mmCIF file of C-alpha atoms in Angstrom:
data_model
loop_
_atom_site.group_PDB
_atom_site.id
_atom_site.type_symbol
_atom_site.label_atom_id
_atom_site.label_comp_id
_atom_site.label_asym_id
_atom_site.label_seq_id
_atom_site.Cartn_x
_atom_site.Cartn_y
_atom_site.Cartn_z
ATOM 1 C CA UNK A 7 40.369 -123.485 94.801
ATOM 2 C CA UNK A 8 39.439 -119.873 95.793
ATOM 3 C CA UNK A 9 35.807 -120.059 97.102
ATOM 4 C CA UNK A 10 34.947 -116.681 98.669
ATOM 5 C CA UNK A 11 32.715 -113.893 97.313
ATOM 6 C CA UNK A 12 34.945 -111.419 98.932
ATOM 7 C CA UNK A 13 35.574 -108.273 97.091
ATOM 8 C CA UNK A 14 39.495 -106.961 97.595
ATOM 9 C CA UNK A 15 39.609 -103.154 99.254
ATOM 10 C CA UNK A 16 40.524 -100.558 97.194
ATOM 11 C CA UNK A 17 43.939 -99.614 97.624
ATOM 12 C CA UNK A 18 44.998 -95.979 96.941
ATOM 13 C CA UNK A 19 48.070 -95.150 94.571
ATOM 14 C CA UNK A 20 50.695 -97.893 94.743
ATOM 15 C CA UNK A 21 53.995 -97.259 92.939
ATOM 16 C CA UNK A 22 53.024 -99.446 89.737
ATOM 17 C CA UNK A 23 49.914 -99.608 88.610
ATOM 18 C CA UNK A 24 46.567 -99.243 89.832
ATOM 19 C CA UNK A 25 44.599 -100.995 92.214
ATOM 20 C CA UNK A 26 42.075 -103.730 91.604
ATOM 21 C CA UNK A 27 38.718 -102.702 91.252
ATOM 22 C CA UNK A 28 36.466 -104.531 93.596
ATOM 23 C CA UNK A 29 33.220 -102.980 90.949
ATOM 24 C CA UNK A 30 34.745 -103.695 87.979
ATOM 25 C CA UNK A 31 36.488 -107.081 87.486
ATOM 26 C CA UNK A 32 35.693 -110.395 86.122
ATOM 27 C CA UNK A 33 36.878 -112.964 89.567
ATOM 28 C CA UNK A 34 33.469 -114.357 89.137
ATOM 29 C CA UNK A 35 33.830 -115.429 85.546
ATOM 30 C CA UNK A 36 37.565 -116.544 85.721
ATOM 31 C CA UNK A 37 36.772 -118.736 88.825
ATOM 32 C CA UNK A 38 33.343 -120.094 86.934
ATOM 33 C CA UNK A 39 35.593 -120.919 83.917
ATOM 34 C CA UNK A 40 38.250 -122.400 86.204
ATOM 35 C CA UNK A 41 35.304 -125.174 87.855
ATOM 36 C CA UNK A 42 34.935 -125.873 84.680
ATOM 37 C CA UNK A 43 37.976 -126.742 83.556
ATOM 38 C CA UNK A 44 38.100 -128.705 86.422
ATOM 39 C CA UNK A 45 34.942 -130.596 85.489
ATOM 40 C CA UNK A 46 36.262 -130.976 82.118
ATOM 41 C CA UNK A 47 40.029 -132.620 83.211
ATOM 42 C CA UNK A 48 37.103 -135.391 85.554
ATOM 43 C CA UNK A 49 35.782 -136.417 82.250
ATOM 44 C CA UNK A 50 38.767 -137.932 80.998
ATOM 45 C CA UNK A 51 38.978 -140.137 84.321
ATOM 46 C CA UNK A 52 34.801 -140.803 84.422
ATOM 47 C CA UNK A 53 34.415 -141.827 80.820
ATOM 48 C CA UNK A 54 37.589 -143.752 81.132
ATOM 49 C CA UNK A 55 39.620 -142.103 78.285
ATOM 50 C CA UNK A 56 42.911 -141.506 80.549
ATOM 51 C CA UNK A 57 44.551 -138.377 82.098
ATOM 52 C CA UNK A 58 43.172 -135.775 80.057
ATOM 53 C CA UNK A 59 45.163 -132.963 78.853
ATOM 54 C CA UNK A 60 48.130 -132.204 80.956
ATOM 55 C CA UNK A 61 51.047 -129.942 81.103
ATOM 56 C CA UNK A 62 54.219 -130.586 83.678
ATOM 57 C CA UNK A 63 53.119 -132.973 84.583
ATOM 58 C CA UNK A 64 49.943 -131.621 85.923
ATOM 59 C CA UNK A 65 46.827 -131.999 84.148
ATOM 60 C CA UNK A 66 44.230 -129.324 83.358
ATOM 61 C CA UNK A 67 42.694 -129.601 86.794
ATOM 62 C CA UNK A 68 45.187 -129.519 88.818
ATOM 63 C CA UNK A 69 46.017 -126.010 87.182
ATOM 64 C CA UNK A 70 42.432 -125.117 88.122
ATOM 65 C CA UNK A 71 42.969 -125.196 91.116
ATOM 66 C CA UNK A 72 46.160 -123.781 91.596
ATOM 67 C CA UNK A 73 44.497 -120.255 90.290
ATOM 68 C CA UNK A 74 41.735 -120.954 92.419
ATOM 69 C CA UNK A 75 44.030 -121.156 95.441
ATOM 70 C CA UNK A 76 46.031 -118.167 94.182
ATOM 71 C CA UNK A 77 42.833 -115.707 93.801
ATOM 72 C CA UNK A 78 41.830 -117.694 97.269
ATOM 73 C CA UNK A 79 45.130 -116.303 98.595
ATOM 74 C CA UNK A 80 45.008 -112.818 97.520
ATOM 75 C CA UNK A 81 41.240 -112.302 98.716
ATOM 76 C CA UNK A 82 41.346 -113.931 101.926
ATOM 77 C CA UNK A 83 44.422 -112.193 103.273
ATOM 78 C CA UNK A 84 42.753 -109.297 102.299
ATOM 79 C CA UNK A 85 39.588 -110.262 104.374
ATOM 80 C CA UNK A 86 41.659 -111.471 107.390
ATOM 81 C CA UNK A 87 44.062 -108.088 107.618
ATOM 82 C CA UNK A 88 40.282 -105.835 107.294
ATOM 83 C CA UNK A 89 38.941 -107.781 109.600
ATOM 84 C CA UNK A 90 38.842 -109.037 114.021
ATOM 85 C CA UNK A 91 39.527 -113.002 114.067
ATOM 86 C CA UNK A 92 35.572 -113.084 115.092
ATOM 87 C CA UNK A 93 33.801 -112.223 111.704
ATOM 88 C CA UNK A 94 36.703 -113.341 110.106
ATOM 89 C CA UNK A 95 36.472 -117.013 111.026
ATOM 90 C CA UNK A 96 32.527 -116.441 110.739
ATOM 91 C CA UNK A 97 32.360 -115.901 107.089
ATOM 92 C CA UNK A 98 35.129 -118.891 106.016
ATOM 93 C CA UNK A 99 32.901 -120.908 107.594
ATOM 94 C CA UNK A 100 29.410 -119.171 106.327
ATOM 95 C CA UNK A 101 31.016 -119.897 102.938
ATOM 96 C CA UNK A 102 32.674 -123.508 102.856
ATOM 97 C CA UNK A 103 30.559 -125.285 104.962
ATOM 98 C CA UNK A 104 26.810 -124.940 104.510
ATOM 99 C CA UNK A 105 26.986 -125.490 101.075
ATOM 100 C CA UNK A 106 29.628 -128.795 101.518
ATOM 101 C CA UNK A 107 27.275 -129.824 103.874
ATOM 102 C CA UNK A 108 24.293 -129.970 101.516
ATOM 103 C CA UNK A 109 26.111 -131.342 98.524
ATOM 104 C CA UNK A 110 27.231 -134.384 101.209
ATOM 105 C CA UNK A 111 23.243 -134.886 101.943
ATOM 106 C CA UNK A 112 22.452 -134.643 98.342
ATOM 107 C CA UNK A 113 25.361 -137.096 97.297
ATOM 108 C CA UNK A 114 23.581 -139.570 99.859
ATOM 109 C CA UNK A 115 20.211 -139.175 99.736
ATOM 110 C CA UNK A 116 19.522 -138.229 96.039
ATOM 111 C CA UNK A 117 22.673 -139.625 93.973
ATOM 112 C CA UNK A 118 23.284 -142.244 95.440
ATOM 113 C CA UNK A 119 19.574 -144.307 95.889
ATOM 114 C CA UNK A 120 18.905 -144.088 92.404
ATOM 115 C CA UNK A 121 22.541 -145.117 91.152
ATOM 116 C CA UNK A 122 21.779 -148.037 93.729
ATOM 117 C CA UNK A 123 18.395 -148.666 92.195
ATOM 118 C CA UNK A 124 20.115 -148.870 88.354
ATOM 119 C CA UNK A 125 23.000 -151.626 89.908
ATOM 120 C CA UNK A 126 21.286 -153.258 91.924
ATOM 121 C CA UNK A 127 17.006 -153.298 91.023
ATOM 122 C CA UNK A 128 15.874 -152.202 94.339
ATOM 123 C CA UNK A 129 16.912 -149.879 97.604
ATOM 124 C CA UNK A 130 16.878 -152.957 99.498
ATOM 125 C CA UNK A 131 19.722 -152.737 102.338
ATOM 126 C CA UNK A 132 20.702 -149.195 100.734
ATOM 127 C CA UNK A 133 21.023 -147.924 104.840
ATOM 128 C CA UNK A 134 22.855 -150.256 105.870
ATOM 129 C CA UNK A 135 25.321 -151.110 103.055
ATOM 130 C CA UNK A 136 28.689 -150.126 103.984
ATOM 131 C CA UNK A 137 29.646 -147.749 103.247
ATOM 132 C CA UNK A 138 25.523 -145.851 104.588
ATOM 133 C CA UNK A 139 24.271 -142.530 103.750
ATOM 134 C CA UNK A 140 24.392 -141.498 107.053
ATOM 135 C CA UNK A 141 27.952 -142.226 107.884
ATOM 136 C CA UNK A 142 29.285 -141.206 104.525
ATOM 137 C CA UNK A 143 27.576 -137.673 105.279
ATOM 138 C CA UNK A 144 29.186 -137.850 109.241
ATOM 139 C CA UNK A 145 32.558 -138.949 108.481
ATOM 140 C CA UNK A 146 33.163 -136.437 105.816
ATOM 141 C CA UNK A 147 31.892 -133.757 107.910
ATOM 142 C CA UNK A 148 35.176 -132.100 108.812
ATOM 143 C CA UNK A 149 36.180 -131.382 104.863
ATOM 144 C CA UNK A 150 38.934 -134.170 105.410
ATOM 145 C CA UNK A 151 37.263 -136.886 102.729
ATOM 146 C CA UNK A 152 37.704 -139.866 103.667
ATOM 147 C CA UNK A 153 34.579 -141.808 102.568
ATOM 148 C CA UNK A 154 34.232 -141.391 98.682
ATOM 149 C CA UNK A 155 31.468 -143.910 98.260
ATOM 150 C CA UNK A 156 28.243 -144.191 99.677
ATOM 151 C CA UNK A 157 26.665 -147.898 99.651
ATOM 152 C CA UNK A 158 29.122 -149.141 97.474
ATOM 153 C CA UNK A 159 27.884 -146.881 94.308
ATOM 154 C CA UNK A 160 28.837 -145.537 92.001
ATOM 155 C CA UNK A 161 29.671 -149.199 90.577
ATOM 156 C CA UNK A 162 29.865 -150.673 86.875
ATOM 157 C CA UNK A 163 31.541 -147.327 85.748
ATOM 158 C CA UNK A 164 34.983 -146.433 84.538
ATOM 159 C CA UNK A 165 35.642 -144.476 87.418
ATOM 160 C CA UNK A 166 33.702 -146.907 90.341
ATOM 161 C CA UNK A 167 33.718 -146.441 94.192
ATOM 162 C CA UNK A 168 33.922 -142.197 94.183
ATOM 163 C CA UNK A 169 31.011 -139.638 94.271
ATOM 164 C CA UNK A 170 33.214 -136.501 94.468
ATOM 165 C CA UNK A 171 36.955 -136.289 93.503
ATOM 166 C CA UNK A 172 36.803 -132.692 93.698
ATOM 167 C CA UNK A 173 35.786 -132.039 97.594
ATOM 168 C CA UNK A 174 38.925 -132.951 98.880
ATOM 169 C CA UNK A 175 40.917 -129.675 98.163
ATOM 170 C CA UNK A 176 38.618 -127.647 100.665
ATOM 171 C CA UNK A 177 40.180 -129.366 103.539
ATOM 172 C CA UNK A 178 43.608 -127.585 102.815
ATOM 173 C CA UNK A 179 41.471 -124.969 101.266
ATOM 174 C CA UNK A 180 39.950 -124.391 104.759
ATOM 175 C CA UNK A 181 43.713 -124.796 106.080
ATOM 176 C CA UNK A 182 44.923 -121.673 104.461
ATOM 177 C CA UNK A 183 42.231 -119.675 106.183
ATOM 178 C CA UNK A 184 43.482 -120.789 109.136
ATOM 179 C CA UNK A 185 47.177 -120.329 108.595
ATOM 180 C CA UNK A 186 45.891 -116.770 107.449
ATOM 181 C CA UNK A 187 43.779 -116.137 110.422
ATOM 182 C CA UNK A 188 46.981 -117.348 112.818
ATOM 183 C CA UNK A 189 49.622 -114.759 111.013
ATOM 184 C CA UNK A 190 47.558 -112.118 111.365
ATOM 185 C CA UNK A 191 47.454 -112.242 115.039
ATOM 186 C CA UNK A 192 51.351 -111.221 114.137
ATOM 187 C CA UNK A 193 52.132 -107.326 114.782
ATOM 188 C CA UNK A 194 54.169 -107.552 111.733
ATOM 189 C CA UNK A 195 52.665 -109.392 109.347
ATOM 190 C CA UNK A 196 50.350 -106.828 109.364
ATOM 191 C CA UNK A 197 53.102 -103.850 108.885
ATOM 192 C CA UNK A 198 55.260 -105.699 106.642
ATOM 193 C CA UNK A 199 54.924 -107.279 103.480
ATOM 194 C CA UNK A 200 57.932 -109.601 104.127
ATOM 195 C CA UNK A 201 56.757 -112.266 106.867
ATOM 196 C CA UNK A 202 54.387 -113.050 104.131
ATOM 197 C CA UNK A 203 57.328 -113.254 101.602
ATOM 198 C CA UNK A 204 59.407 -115.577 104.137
ATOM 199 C CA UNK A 205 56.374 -117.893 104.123
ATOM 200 C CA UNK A 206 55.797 -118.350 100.741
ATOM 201 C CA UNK A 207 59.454 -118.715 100.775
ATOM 202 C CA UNK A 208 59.375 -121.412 103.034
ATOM 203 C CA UNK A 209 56.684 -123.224 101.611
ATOM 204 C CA UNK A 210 58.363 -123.509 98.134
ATOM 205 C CA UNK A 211 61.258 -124.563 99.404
ATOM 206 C CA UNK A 212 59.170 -127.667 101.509
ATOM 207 C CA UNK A 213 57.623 -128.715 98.478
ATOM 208 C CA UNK A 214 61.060 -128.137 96.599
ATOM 209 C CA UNK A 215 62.399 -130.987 99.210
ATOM 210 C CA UNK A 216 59.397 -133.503 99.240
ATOM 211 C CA UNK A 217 61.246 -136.455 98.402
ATOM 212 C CA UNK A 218 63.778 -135.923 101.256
ATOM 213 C CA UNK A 219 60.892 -134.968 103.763
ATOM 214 C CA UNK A 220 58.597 -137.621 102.433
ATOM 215 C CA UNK A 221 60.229 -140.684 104.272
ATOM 216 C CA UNK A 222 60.414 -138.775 107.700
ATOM 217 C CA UNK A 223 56.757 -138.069 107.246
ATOM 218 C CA UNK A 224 55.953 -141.840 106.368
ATOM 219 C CA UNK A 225 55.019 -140.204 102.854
ATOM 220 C CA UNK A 226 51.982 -138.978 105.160
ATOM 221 C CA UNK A 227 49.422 -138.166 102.158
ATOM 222 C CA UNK A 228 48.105 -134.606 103.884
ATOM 223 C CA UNK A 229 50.945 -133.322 104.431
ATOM 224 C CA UNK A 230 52.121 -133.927 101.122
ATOM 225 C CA UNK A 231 49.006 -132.187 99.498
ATOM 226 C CA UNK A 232 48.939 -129.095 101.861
ATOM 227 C CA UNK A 233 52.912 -128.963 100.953
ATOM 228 C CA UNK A 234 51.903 -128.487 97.112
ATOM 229 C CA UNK A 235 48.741 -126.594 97.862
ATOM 230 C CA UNK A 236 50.002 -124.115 100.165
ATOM 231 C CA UNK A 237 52.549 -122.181 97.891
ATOM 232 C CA UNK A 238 49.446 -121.530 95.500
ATOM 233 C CA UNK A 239 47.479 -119.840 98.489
ATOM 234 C CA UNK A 240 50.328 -118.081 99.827
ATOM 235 C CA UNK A 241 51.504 -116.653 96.367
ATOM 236 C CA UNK A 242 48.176 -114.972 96.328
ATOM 237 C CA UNK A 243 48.868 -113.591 99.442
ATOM 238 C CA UNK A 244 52.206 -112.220 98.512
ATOM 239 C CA UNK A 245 50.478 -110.231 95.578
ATOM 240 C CA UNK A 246 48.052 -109.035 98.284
ATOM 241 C CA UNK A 247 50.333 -107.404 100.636
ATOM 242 C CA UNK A 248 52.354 -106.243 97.772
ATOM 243 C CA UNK A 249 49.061 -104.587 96.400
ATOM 244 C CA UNK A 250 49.972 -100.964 98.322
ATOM 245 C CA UNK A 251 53.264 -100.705 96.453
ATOM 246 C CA UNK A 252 52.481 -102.736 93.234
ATOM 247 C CA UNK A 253 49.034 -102.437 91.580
ATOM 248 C CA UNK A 254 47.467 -103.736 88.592
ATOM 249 C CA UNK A 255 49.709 -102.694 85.396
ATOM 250 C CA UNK A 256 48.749 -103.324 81.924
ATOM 251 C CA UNK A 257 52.643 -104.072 81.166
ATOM 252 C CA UNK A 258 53.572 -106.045 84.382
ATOM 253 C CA UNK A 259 50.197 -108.193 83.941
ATOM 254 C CA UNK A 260 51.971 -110.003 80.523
ATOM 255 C CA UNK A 261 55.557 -109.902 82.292
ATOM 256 C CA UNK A 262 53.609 -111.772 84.777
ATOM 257 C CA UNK A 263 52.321 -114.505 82.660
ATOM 258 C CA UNK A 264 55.934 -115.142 80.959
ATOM 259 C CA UNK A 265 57.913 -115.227 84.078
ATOM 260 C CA UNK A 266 55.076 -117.331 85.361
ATOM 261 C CA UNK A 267 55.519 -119.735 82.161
ATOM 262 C CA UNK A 268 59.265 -119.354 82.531
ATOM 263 C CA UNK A 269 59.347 -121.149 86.184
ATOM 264 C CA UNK A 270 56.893 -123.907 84.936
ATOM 265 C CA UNK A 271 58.599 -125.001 82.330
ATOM 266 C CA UNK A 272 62.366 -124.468 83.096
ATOM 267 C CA UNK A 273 62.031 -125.343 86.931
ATOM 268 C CA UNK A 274 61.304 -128.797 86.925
ATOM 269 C CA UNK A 275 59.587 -130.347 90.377
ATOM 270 C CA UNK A 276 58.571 -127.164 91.788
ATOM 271 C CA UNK A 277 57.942 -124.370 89.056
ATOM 272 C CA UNK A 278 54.311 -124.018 89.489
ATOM 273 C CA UNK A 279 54.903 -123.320 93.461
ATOM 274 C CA UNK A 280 57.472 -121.041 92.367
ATOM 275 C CA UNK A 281 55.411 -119.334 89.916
ATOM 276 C CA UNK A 282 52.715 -118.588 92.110
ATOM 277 C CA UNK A 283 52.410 -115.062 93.240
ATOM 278 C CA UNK A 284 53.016 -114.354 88.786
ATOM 279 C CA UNK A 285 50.023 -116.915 88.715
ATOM 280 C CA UNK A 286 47.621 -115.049 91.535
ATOM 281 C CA UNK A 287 49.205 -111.655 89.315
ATOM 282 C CA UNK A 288 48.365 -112.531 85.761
ATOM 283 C CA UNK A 289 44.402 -113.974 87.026
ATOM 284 C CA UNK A 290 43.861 -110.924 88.600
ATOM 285 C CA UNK A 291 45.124 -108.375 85.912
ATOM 286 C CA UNK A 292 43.355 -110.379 83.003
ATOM 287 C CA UNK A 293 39.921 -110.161 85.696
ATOM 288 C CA UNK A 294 40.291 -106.321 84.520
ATOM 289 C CA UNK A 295 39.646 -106.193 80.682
ATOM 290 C CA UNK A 296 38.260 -109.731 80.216
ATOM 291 C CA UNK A 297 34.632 -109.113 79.852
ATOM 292 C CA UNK A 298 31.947 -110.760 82.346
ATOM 293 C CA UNK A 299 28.226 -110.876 81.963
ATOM 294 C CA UNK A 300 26.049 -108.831 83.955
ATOM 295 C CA UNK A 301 24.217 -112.159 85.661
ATOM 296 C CA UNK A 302 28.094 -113.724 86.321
ATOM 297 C CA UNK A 303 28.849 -110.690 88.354
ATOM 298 C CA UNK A 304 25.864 -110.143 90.143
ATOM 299 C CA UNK A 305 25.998 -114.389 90.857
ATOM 300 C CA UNK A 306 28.524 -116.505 92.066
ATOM 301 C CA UNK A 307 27.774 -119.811 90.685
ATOM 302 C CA UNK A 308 31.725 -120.983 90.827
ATOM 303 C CA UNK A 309 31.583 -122.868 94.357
ATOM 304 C CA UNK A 310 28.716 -125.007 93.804
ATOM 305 C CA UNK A 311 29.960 -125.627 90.035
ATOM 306 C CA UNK A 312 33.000 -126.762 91.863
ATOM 307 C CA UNK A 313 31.399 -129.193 94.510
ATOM 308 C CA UNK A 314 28.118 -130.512 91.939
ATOM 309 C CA UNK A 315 30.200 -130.877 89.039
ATOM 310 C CA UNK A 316 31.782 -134.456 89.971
ATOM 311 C CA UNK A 317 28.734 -136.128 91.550
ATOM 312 C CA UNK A 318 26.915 -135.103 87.926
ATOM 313 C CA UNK A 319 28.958 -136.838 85.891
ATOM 314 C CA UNK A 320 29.915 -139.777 87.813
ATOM 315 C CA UNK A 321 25.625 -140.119 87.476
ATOM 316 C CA UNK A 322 25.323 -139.208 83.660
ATOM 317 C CA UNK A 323 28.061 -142.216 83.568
ATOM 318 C CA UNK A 324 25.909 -144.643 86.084
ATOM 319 C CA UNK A 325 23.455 -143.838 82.826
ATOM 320 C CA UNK A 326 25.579 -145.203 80.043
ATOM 321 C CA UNK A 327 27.166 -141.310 79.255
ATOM 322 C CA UNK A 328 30.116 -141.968 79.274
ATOM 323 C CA UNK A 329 29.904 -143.948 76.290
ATOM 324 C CA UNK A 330 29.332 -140.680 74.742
ATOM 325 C CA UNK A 331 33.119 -140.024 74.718
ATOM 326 C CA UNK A 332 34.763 -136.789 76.818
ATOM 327 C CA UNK A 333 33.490 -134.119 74.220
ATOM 328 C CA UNK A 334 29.153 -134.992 74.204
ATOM 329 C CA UNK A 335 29.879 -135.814 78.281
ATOM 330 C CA UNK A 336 31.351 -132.471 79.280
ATOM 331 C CA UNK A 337 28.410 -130.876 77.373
ATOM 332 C CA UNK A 338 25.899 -132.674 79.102
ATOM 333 C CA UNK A 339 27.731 -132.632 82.813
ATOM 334 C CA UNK A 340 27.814 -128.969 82.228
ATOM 335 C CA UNK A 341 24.381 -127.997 81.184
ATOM 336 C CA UNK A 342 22.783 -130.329 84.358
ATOM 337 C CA UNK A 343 25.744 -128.848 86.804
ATOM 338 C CA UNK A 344 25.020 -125.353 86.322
ATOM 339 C CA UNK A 345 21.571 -125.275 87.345
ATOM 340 C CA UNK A 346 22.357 -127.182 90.310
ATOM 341 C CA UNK A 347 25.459 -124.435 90.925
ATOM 342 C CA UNK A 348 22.573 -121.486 90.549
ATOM 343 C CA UNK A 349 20.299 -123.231 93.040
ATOM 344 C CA UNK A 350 23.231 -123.590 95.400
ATOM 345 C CA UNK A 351 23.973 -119.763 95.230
ATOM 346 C CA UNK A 352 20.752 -118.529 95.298
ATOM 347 C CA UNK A 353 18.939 -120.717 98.344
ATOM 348 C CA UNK A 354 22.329 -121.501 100.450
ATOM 349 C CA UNK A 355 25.385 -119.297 99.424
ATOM 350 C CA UNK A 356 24.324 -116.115 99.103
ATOM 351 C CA UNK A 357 21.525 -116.096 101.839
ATOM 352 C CA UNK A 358 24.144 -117.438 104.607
ATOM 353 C CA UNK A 359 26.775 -115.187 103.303
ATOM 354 C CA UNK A 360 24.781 -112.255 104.106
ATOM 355 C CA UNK A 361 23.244 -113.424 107.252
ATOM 356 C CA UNK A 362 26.844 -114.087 108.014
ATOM 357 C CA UNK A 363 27.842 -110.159 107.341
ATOM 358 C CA UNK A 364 25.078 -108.799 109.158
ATOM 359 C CA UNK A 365 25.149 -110.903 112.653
ATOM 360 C CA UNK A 366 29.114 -110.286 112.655
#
């Protein structure tokens, strides 16, 4: 999921095209819309109607994130190659972390009690019910998830035992920026678009060869994840060091999007991966004619859609909502997840952020 605020630098005259205008594009919206889709896909699992719509193989969102991941890629290379290791490491972790951290407090101290009051009539042994507040906020503190429940709610839903099924991705998320952050200690990654090309190369062809690799790694779930995450992250960072010599073209954009469908659907196991750097391509071009509200580009509401979204409906369903079937739900998760979202950007996000800018 791409989850910076970064703005790409202007490029002057590549071969093809022009480059992307860090003033005038709609990131913002796309990645907002995105969240969303990612929020609606949840509802299928939360009110217990199945898989939701999917396509591949892959449901709507796990295709969310892939484009967040490819805009991810594209931006944060960008960020890494204009900046020293110092600031750069400074602002990742100004922008994952503060707000992660919050939404883990909030998950334990506000969710959580009052779905524990509805299943069980009282907070009586809520701190020290495995699994406790406390601990659920500790041991998830490194963005590897690996307590989903906190004092055994949510229970007596369809989708019981999990608060958030969405934070899990900023782990590998944060990964990239560090596999970023190494290769551009590389003289020429920086002077060459090509060691970026090798690994995104590379990457395909390791998740192109999962099920041979999968028994040596004891089908090791993380490395299976960051194996199908990766090529997403790194196709955006193809496009981005491609960016001097190949801009932002109103024909290649749509060539883009059909070569991109192409390797989905005719490369079975790993066309998405393949497709990646067309995927990163075709969000970016349609970010410059698809119209964004003033208020979307001013604020960056997409993160904390992302990380509030889950915990929302999995307590609209604690409620009886999910009896409302996936339409009514998504409506209702979506009108209480957005205000959360703007509270998120406009007392944590964006106030860090810019502390972050200014002390680096």
């Amino acid at each position: 999921m791409s989850l910076s605020t970064l703005r790409p630098t202007v490029i002057s005259s590549p071969v093809l095209g022009r480059p992307l205008d860090p003033r005038a594009n709609s990131l913002n919206l796309i990645r907002l819309v995105l969240a969303l889709a990612v929020l609606f896909a949840h509802s299928w699992h939360i009110v217990g109607a199945g898989h939701g719509p999917t396509f591949q193989g892959e449901n709507l969102g796990g295709w969310a994130v892939a484009g967040f991941f490819g805009i991810s890629g594209y931006l944060i290379t960008a960020s890494r190659f204009g900046n020293r290791i110092g600031p750069y490491l400074v602002h990742r972790v100004a922008r994952i972390f503060p707000a992660f951290i919050v939404c883990l407090v909030v998950m334990a101290f506000v969710f959580a009690p009052v779905a524990y009051l509805v299943q069980r009539g009282s907070l009586d042994g809520f701190m020290s019910t495995p699994t406790t507040p406390l601990n659920s906020v500790f041991a998830n503190l490194s963005l590897r998830i690996v307590s989903y429940d906190v004092a055994g709610t949510p229970a007596g839903v369809p989708y019981p035992g999990a608060w958030n099924g969405s934070l899990w991705t900023l782990y590998f998320e944060f990964m990239c920026y560090l596999l970023v952050a190494l290769l551009g200690f590389l003289p020429m990654v920086r002077k060459s678009p090509w060691p970026i090309i090798a690994a995104f190369i590379l990457s395909v062809l390791l998740w192109a060869n999962m099920e041979m690799l999968r028994p040596l790694m004891q089908s090791n779930t993380d490395f299976e994840l960051a194996a199908r995450l990766i090529p997403y992250f790194l196709g955006g960072a193809v496009v981005q060091v491609l960016s001097p010599r190949i801009g932002i073209h109103r024909v290649a954009g749509p060539v883009a999007v059909l070569i991109a469908a192409a390797f989905i659907v005719w490369v079975p196991g790993f066309g998405g991966q393949l497709a990646a750097p067309f995927i990163a391509y075709s969000l970016l071009w349609i970010s410059t004619w698809l119209p964004q509200p003033v208020i979307v580009s001013k604020h960056d509401i997409s993160y904390g859609a992302y990380i509030y979204a889950f915990p929302v409906q999995q307590m609209l369903a604690v409620f009886g909502a999910h009896h409302w079937g996936v339409w009514w739900f998504t409506l209702a998760a979506t009108l209480l997840t957005v205000p959360l979202a703007a509270a998120s950007w406009r007392l944590l996000e964006r106030p860090i952020m810019r502390r972050a800018k200014k002390s680096a």
